[in-house]
């Protein structure tokens, strides 16, 4: 496994990789969710490249850029044991040199949900992912359904900008109690960790109601709200039941497929999760 930092090294190593190259962009502090993407890439591609970069431009001024967990040695061990060929750990200086002023923005899909409560977040995501794609030139790139809006935004960007890259969206990996794996779970203390499965429980309760015939989007959102409200350590930031294509909020009956998604504060830790109504496995 080659580990490189500079663009020059990255390009030299990339040129040696057999095609097709599968690419997994990450911010590090890897867990089984990230590794599931690496395994999917390993299965489908001749070479696997992973980037580790905590991208400053996707964090808001009040967010956790400075405290975001990092453990490069451990990450590299995990990636080595998954048979990854190339790891790129770009520097902030090379990605955003002084005077940097070029941005990639996707419009409508970034306005609701995460885009509404995290202004500028997706501009940072689409810009860095474009830069990573241009440098790595993968044939396929792997994203998690855990960040469903992000994956859909990237898919839109790739279509609009004609990147010759196939975007694969992989299912959310969860703890046995339902909590979606996230690098941010490390912020939770013992009591908060016990409370955190309420996100998935709320989504599942609404999904079960939907499967039992409850189609009204507002009622499904209310079921989520009520379940979260019963957990004293949790505070709901938003619940959305949106069309999976446009991410526009559904009023009235759900015509599937729909994305039921939430953002919840457990203490000061912000967690997100989602589930798809009428597509039990993944977005595809
Ligand atoms: P991050 O390091 O948080 O930027 O995540 C890198 C990639 O891993 C993104 O495509 C995420 O959607 C994906 N990912 C994060 N958590 C999970 C999870 N629990 N299951 C599947 N994919 C995940």
mmCIF file of C-alpha atoms and ligand atoms in Angstrom:
data_model
loop_
_atom_site.group_PDB
_atom_site.id
_atom_site.type_symbol
_atom_site.label_atom_id
_atom_site.label_comp_id
_atom_site.label_asym_id
_atom_site.label_seq_id
_atom_site.Cartn_x
_atom_site.Cartn_y
_atom_site.Cartn_z
ATOM 1 C CA UNK A 1 0.000 0.000 0.000
ATOM 2 C CA UNK A 2 1.411 3.360 -1.079
ATOM 3 C CA UNK A 3 0.750 6.345 1.182
ATOM 4 C CA UNK A 4 1.255 9.735 -0.451
ATOM 5 C CA UNK A 5 0.672 13.355 0.499
ATOM 6 C CA UNK A 6 1.549 15.629 -2.415
ATOM 7 C CA UNK A 7 -0.359 15.911 -5.694
ATOM 8 C CA UNK A 8 2.806 15.119 -7.569
ATOM 9 C CA UNK A 9 3.264 11.794 -5.713
ATOM 10 C CA UNK A 10 -0.430 11.036 -6.067
ATOM 11 C CA UNK A 11 -0.328 11.480 -9.840
ATOM 12 C CA UNK A 12 2.776 9.317 -10.187
ATOM 13 C CA UNK A 13 1.241 6.471 -8.150
ATOM 14 C CA UNK A 14 -2.161 6.801 -9.822
ATOM 15 C CA UNK A 15 -0.552 6.338 -13.235
ATOM 16 C CA UNK A 16 0.716 2.897 -12.130
ATOM 17 C CA UNK A 17 -2.663 1.602 -10.883
ATOM 18 C CA UNK A 18 -4.473 -0.981 -13.016
ATOM 19 C CA UNK A 19 -7.986 0.087 -14.110
ATOM 20 C CA UNK A 20 -10.716 0.192 -13.047
ATOM 21 C CA UNK A 21 -9.816 2.270 -10.006
ATOM 22 C CA UNK A 22 -12.372 2.428 -7.176
ATOM 23 C CA UNK A 23 -12.123 5.507 -4.952
ATOM 24 C CA UNK A 24 -13.360 6.077 -1.389
ATOM 25 C CA UNK A 25 -13.089 9.685 -0.117
ATOM 26 C CA UNK A 26 -13.092 9.948 3.705
ATOM 27 C CA UNK A 27 -12.266 12.301 6.543
ATOM 28 C CA UNK A 28 -10.502 9.495 8.423
ATOM 29 C CA UNK A 29 -11.042 8.065 11.913
ATOM 30 C CA UNK A 30 -12.236 5.041 10.015
ATOM 31 C CA UNK A 31 -14.912 2.600 11.130
ATOM 32 C CA UNK A 32 -16.789 -0.334 9.633
ATOM 33 C CA UNK A 33 -18.968 2.052 7.595
ATOM 34 C CA UNK A 34 -15.920 3.367 5.741
ATOM 35 C CA UNK A 35 -14.509 -0.144 5.466
ATOM 36 C CA UNK A 36 -17.742 -1.406 3.885
ATOM 37 C CA UNK A 37 -17.145 1.119 1.076
ATOM 38 C CA UNK A 38 -13.535 -0.035 0.738
ATOM 39 C CA UNK A 39 -14.699 -3.672 0.537
ATOM 40 C CA UNK A 40 -17.271 -2.821 -2.135
ATOM 41 C CA UNK A 41 -14.532 -1.076 -4.141
ATOM 42 C CA UNK A 42 -12.152 -3.999 -3.584
ATOM 43 C CA UNK A 43 -14.761 -6.429 -4.941
ATOM 44 C CA UNK A 44 -15.612 -4.419 -8.029
ATOM 45 C CA UNK A 45 -12.319 -2.795 -9.041
ATOM 46 C CA UNK A 46 -8.770 -3.805 -9.935
ATOM 47 C CA UNK A 47 -7.335 -1.045 -7.703
ATOM 48 C CA UNK A 48 -8.601 0.799 -4.635
ATOM 49 C CA UNK A 49 -7.640 4.353 -3.681
ATOM 50 C CA UNK A 50 -8.707 6.058 -0.437
ATOM 51 C CA UNK A 51 -8.294 9.699 0.547
ATOM 52 C CA UNK A 52 -8.150 10.944 4.123
ATOM 53 C CA UNK A 53 -8.713 14.684 4.427
ATOM 54 C CA UNK A 54 -10.623 16.647 7.041
ATOM 55 C CA UNK A 55 -11.942 19.241 4.623
ATOM 56 C CA UNK A 56 -12.091 22.623 6.372
ATOM 57 C CA UNK A 57 -14.443 24.237 3.835
ATOM 58 C CA UNK A 58 -17.366 21.938 4.648
ATOM 59 C CA UNK A 59 -17.378 22.888 8.353
ATOM 60 C CA UNK A 60 -19.308 25.924 9.583
ATOM 61 C CA UNK A 61 -17.610 28.430 11.930
ATOM 62 C CA UNK A 62 -19.412 26.954 14.978
ATOM 63 C CA UNK A 63 -18.748 23.338 13.968
ATOM 64 C CA UNK A 64 -16.215 20.738 15.102
ATOM 65 C CA UNK A 65 -13.327 21.180 12.612
ATOM 66 C CA UNK A 66 -10.724 21.608 15.369
ATOM 67 C CA UNK A 67 -11.928 18.687 17.475
ATOM 68 C CA UNK A 68 -12.790 16.303 14.626
ATOM 69 C CA UNK A 69 -11.228 12.958 15.666
ATOM 70 C CA UNK A 70 -8.029 11.878 13.913
ATOM 71 C CA UNK A 71 -5.868 8.720 14.128
ATOM 72 C CA UNK A 72 -3.844 8.308 10.949
ATOM 73 C CA UNK A 73 -1.725 5.362 12.162
ATOM 74 C CA UNK A 74 -4.785 3.340 13.025
ATOM 75 C CA UNK A 75 -6.499 4.317 9.749
ATOM 76 C CA UNK A 76 -3.502 3.179 7.708
ATOM 77 C CA UNK A 77 -3.367 -0.179 9.521
ATOM 78 C CA UNK A 78 -7.046 -0.769 8.796
ATOM 79 C CA UNK A 79 -6.665 0.176 5.139
ATOM 80 C CA UNK A 80 -3.588 -2.022 4.758
ATOM 81 C CA UNK A 81 -5.514 -4.984 6.126
ATOM 82 C CA UNK A 82 -8.289 -4.330 3.562
ATOM 83 C CA UNK A 83 -5.815 -4.554 0.684
ATOM 84 C CA UNK A 84 -6.016 -0.901 -0.353
ATOM 85 C CA UNK A 85 -3.481 0.078 -3.020
ATOM 86 C CA UNK A 86 -3.155 3.831 -2.564
ATOM 87 C CA UNK A 87 -3.906 6.231 0.298
ATOM 88 C CA UNK A 88 -3.769 9.970 -0.299
ATOM 89 C CA UNK A 89 -3.572 12.336 2.676
ATOM 90 C CA UNK A 90 -3.496 15.771 1.044
ATOM 91 C CA UNK A 91 -2.388 18.820 3.019
ATOM 92 C CA UNK A 92 -4.675 21.796 3.595
ATOM 93 C CA UNK A 93 -2.046 24.012 2.000
ATOM 94 C CA UNK A 94 -2.027 22.061 -1.232
ATOM 95 C CA UNK A 95 -5.820 21.772 -1.437
ATOM 96 C CA UNK A 96 -6.487 25.413 -0.489
ATOM 97 C CA UNK A 97 -3.390 27.533 -1.077
ATOM 98 C CA UNK A 98 -3.493 31.226 -0.161
ATOM 99 C CA UNK A 99 -5.703 33.103 -2.636
ATOM 100 C CA UNK A 100 -7.884 30.072 -3.378
ATOM 101 C CA UNK A 101 -11.167 31.225 -4.981
ATOM 102 C CA UNK A 102 -12.772 28.497 -7.095
ATOM 103 C CA UNK A 103 -15.916 26.670 -5.968
ATOM 104 C CA UNK A 104 -18.255 24.020 -7.299
ATOM 105 C CA UNK A 105 -21.903 24.378 -6.305
ATOM 106 C CA UNK A 106 -24.916 22.180 -6.952
ATOM 107 C CA UNK A 107 -28.113 24.219 -6.713
ATOM 108 C CA UNK A 108 -31.594 22.871 -5.866
ATOM 109 C CA UNK A 109 -30.587 19.571 -4.239
ATOM 110 C CA UNK A 110 -28.391 21.385 -1.702
ATOM 111 C CA UNK A 111 -31.068 23.832 -0.529
ATOM 112 C CA UNK A 112 -33.178 21.659 1.828
ATOM 113 C CA UNK A 113 -32.223 19.371 4.773
ATOM 114 C CA UNK A 114 -28.518 19.546 5.624
ATOM 115 C CA UNK A 115 -28.032 22.456 3.241
ATOM 116 C CA UNK A 116 -30.606 24.525 5.093
ATOM 117 C CA UNK A 117 -29.103 24.060 8.563
ATOM 118 C CA UNK A 118 -25.439 23.937 7.452
ATOM 119 C CA UNK A 119 -25.035 26.870 5.032
ATOM 120 C CA UNK A 120 -21.964 26.455 2.844
ATOM 121 C CA UNK A 121 -21.521 22.791 3.797
ATOM 122 C CA UNK A 122 -22.289 21.322 0.387
ATOM 123 C CA UNK A 123 -20.238 23.951 -1.425
ATOM 124 C CA UNK A 124 -17.284 22.641 0.571
ATOM 125 C CA UNK A 125 -18.191 19.020 -0.126
ATOM 126 C CA UNK A 126 -18.723 19.392 -3.875
ATOM 127 C CA UNK A 127 -15.580 21.486 -4.245
ATOM 128 C CA UNK A 128 -13.298 19.052 -2.428
ATOM 129 C CA UNK A 129 -14.851 15.975 -4.044
ATOM 130 C CA UNK A 130 -14.346 17.582 -7.474
ATOM 131 C CA UNK A 131 -10.704 18.273 -6.633
ATOM 132 C CA UNK A 132 -10.230 14.700 -5.395
ATOM 133 C CA UNK A 133 -11.956 13.257 -8.481
ATOM 134 C CA UNK A 134 -9.846 15.357 -10.866
ATOM 135 C CA UNK A 135 -6.647 14.245 -9.125
ATOM 136 C CA UNK A 136 -7.458 10.537 -8.616
ATOM 137 C CA UNK A 137 -9.451 10.013 -11.852
ATOM 138 C CA UNK A 138 -11.276 6.935 -10.586
ATOM 139 C CA UNK A 139 -13.665 4.901 -12.706
ATOM 140 C CA UNK A 140 -15.969 4.369 -9.715
ATOM 141 C CA UNK A 141 -16.424 6.216 -6.413
ATOM 142 C CA UNK A 142 -18.151 4.917 -3.288
ATOM 143 C CA UNK A 143 -20.371 6.851 -0.863
ATOM 144 C CA UNK A 144 -22.528 5.837 2.101
ATOM 145 C CA UNK A 145 -26.303 6.126 2.306
ATOM 146 C CA UNK A 146 -25.669 7.382 5.861
ATOM 147 C CA UNK A 147 -25.070 10.786 4.215
ATOM 148 C CA UNK A 148 -27.851 10.344 1.677
ATOM 149 C CA UNK A 149 -28.162 13.967 0.568
ATOM 150 C CA UNK A 150 -24.392 14.165 0.085
ATOM 151 C CA UNK A 151 -24.419 11.052 -2.107
ATOM 152 C CA UNK A 152 -27.316 12.398 -4.209
ATOM 153 C CA UNK A 153 -25.637 15.791 -4.556
ATOM 154 C CA UNK A 154 -22.411 14.140 -5.729
ATOM 155 C CA UNK A 155 -24.331 11.998 -8.193
ATOM 156 C CA UNK A 156 -25.986 15.156 -9.571
ATOM 157 C CA UNK A 157 -22.629 16.951 -9.786
ATOM 158 C CA UNK A 158 -21.030 14.044 -11.664
ATOM 159 C CA UNK A 159 -23.918 14.017 -14.115
ATOM 160 C CA UNK A 160 -23.900 17.790 -14.603
ATOM 161 C CA UNK A 161 -20.125 18.135 -14.993
ATOM 162 C CA UNK A 162 -19.717 14.951 -17.071
ATOM 163 C CA UNK A 163 -17.196 13.356 -14.750
ATOM 164 C CA UNK A 164 -16.623 9.886 -16.268
ATOM 165 C CA UNK A 165 -17.172 8.286 -12.854
ATOM 166 C CA UNK A 166 -19.828 5.847 -11.674
ATOM 167 C CA UNK A 167 -21.170 6.766 -8.233
ATOM 168 C CA UNK A 168 -22.013 3.816 -5.990
ATOM 169 C CA UNK A 169 -24.146 4.327 -2.895
ATOM 170 C CA UNK A 170 -23.682 1.662 -0.212
ATOM 171 C CA UNK A 171 -26.005 0.780 2.706
ATOM 172 C CA UNK A 172 -25.592 2.335 6.157
ATOM 173 C CA UNK A 173 -23.582 0.168 8.568
ATOM 174 C CA UNK A 174 -25.018 0.159 12.097
ATOM 175 C CA UNK A 175 -24.124 -0.921 15.617
ATOM 176 C CA UNK A 176 -26.147 -3.911 16.875
ATOM 177 C CA UNK A 177 -28.530 -1.471 18.650
ATOM 178 C CA UNK A 178 -29.199 0.420 15.395
ATOM 179 C CA UNK A 179 -26.957 3.461 15.870
ATOM 180 C CA UNK A 180 -25.404 4.349 12.502
ATOM 181 C CA UNK A 181 -21.614 4.219 12.699
ATOM 182 C CA UNK A 182 -20.078 7.684 12.601
ATOM 183 C CA UNK A 183 -16.690 9.113 13.483
ATOM 184 C CA UNK A 184 -18.628 11.585 15.667
ATOM 185 C CA UNK A 185 -20.065 8.809 17.890
ATOM 186 C CA UNK A 186 -16.799 9.050 19.842
ATOM 187 C CA UNK A 187 -18.047 12.388 21.266
ATOM 188 C CA UNK A 188 -20.891 10.621 23.127
ATOM 189 C CA UNK A 189 -20.521 9.858 26.849
ATOM 190 C CA UNK A 190 -21.960 6.614 28.256
ATOM 191 C CA UNK A 191 -25.464 7.985 28.902
ATOM 192 C CA UNK A 192 -25.605 9.744 25.546
ATOM 193 C CA UNK A 193 -24.438 6.579 23.798
ATOM 194 C CA UNK A 194 -27.343 4.728 25.428
ATOM 195 C CA UNK A 195 -29.750 7.397 24.170
ATOM 196 C CA UNK A 196 -28.370 7.584 20.610
ATOM 197 C CA UNK A 197 -30.199 4.554 19.119
ATOM 198 C CA UNK A 198 -33.369 6.674 19.375
ATOM 199 C CA UNK A 199 -32.579 8.053 15.901
ATOM 200 C CA UNK A 200 -32.901 4.693 14.187
ATOM 201 C CA UNK A 201 -35.763 3.641 16.484
ATOM 202 C CA UNK A 202 -37.733 6.721 15.443
ATOM 203 C CA UNK A 203 -37.085 6.121 11.742
ATOM 204 C CA UNK A 204 -38.011 2.441 12.030
ATOM 205 C CA UNK A 205 -41.219 3.234 13.939
ATOM 206 C CA UNK A 206 -42.314 5.538 11.116
ATOM 207 C CA UNK A 207 -41.224 3.029 8.484
ATOM 208 C CA UNK A 208 -43.277 0.320 10.160
ATOM 209 C CA UNK A 209 -46.309 2.620 10.228
ATOM 210 C CA UNK A 210 -45.745 3.301 6.513
ATOM 211 C CA UNK A 211 -45.514 -0.402 5.769
ATOM 212 C CA UNK A 212 -48.722 -0.915 7.765
ATOM 213 C CA UNK A 213 -50.486 1.548 5.459
ATOM 214 C CA UNK A 214 -49.861 5.017 6.933
ATOM 215 C CA UNK A 215 -48.987 7.109 3.872
ATOM 216 C CA UNK A 216 -49.444 10.669 5.129
ATOM 217 C CA UNK A 217 -46.043 12.355 5.167
ATOM 218 C CA UNK A 218 -46.992 14.721 7.987
ATOM 219 C CA UNK A 219 -48.135 11.814 10.167
ATOM 220 C CA UNK A 220 -44.886 9.951 9.470
ATOM 221 C CA UNK A 221 -42.860 13.040 10.428
ATOM 222 C CA UNK A 222 -44.964 13.338 13.603
ATOM 223 C CA UNK A 223 -44.247 9.713 14.568
ATOM 224 C CA UNK A 224 -40.524 10.489 14.324
ATOM 225 C CA UNK A 225 -40.928 13.697 16.379
ATOM 226 C CA UNK A 226 -42.855 11.921 19.116
ATOM 227 C CA UNK A 227 -40.341 9.092 19.414
ATOM 228 C CA UNK A 228 -37.426 11.533 19.656
ATOM 229 C CA UNK A 229 -39.342 13.678 22.173
ATOM 230 C CA UNK A 230 -39.600 10.711 24.540
ATOM 231 C CA UNK A 231 -35.784 10.545 24.847
ATOM 232 C CA UNK A 232 -34.755 13.289 27.314
ATOM 233 C CA UNK A 233 -31.148 13.507 26.062
ATOM 234 C CA UNK A 234 -32.192 14.025 22.440
ATOM 235 C CA UNK A 235 -33.237 17.252 20.704
ATOM 236 C CA UNK A 236 -34.625 17.042 17.181
ATOM 237 C CA UNK A 237 -33.162 19.594 14.747
ATOM 238 C CA UNK A 238 -35.241 18.526 11.757
ATOM 239 C CA UNK A 239 -37.268 15.645 10.407
ATOM 240 C CA UNK A 240 -37.955 15.402 6.710
ATOM 241 C CA UNK A 241 -40.018 13.113 4.543
ATOM 242 C CA UNK A 242 -38.932 14.099 1.055
ATOM 243 C CA UNK A 243 -39.113 12.883 -2.500
ATOM 244 C CA UNK A 244 -35.969 10.813 -3.093
ATOM 245 C CA UNK A 245 -35.384 12.402 -6.493
ATOM 246 C CA UNK A 246 -35.838 16.105 -5.734
ATOM 247 C CA UNK A 247 -35.500 16.096 -1.919
ATOM 248 C CA UNK A 248 -38.553 18.359 -1.838
ATOM 249 C CA UNK A 249 -40.722 17.905 1.255
ATOM 250 C CA UNK A 250 -43.773 15.737 0.605
ATOM 251 C CA UNK A 251 -47.143 17.222 1.534
ATOM 252 C CA UNK A 252 -49.997 14.735 1.585
ATOM 253 C CA UNK A 253 -49.497 11.096 0.658
ATOM 254 C CA UNK A 254 -46.075 9.528 0.095
ATOM 255 C CA UNK A 255 -45.603 8.327 -3.434
ATOM 256 C CA UNK A 256 -42.546 6.198 -2.952
ATOM 257 C CA UNK A 257 -39.641 6.222 -2.930
ATOM 258 C CA UNK A 258 -39.150 8.790 -0.194
ATOM 259 C CA UNK A 259 -36.229 9.703 2.038
ATOM 260 C CA UNK A 260 -37.129 9.951 5.719
ATOM 261 C CA UNK A 261 -34.238 11.769 7.369
ATOM 262 C CA UNK A 262 -33.382 13.415 10.675
ATOM 263 C CA UNK A 263 -30.755 15.473 12.448
ATOM 264 C CA UNK A 264 -30.689 15.156 16.231
ATOM 265 C CA UNK A 265 -28.534 16.710 18.919
ATOM 266 C CA UNK A 266 -27.513 14.363 21.725
ATOM 267 C CA UNK A 267 -25.932 16.864 24.094
ATOM 268 C CA UNK A 268 -23.772 18.968 21.794
ATOM 269 C CA UNK A 269 -23.146 16.109 19.359
ATOM 270 C CA UNK A 270 -25.099 16.350 16.142
ATOM 271 C CA UNK A 271 -26.083 13.016 14.593
ATOM 272 C CA UNK A 272 -27.908 12.342 11.311
ATOM 273 C CA UNK A 273 -29.628 9.257 10.003
ATOM 274 C CA UNK A 274 -32.128 8.281 7.329
ATOM 275 C CA UNK A 275 -34.163 5.461 5.956
ATOM 276 C CA UNK A 276 -35.806 4.974 2.580
ATOM 277 C CA UNK A 277 -39.528 4.308 2.403
ATOM 278 C CA UNK A 278 -40.253 1.536 -0.056
ATOM 279 C CA UNK A 279 -36.676 0.538 -0.862
ATOM 280 C CA UNK A 280 -35.511 -1.615 2.036
ATOM 281 C CA UNK A 281 -31.897 -2.002 0.941
ATOM 282 C CA UNK A 282 -30.287 1.069 -0.569
ATOM 283 C CA UNK A 283 -30.747 4.004 -2.914
ATOM 284 C CA UNK A 284 -29.521 2.455 -6.202
HETATM 285 P P1 LIG B 1 -16.724 10.720 6.340
HETATM 286 O O1 LIG B 1 -15.379 10.213 6.727
HETATM 287 O O2 LIG B 1 -17.672 10.905 7.481
HETATM 288 O O3 LIG B 1 -16.675 11.903 5.401
HETATM 289 O O4 LIG B 1 -17.398 9.565 5.475
HETATM 290 C C1 LIG B 1 -16.767 9.042 4.332
HETATM 291 C C2 LIG B 1 -17.738 8.152 3.595
HETATM 292 O O5 LIG B 1 -18.151 7.087 4.463
HETATM 293 C C3 LIG B 1 -19.020 8.891 3.183
HETATM 294 O O6 LIG B 1 -19.398 8.452 1.876
HETATM 295 C C4 LIG B 1 -20.009 8.442 4.214
HETATM 296 O O7 LIG B 1 -21.353 8.465 3.768
HETATM 297 C C5 LIG B 1 -19.561 7.007 4.461
HETATM 298 N N1 LIG B 1 -20.063 6.537 5.756
HETATM 299 C C6 LIG B 1 -19.959 7.152 6.955
HETATM 300 N N2 LIG B 1 -20.603 6.437 7.914
HETATM 301 C C7 LIG B 1 -21.128 5.353 7.292
HETATM 302 C C8 LIG B 1 -21.911 4.246 7.740
HETATM 303 N N3 LIG B 1 -22.279 4.104 9.001
HETATM 304 N N4 LIG B 1 -22.272 3.324 6.819
HETATM 305 C C9 LIG B 1 -21.909 3.455 5.511
HETATM 306 N N5 LIG B 1 -21.165 4.475 5.039
HETATM 307 C C10 LIG B 1 -20.788 5.413 5.911
#
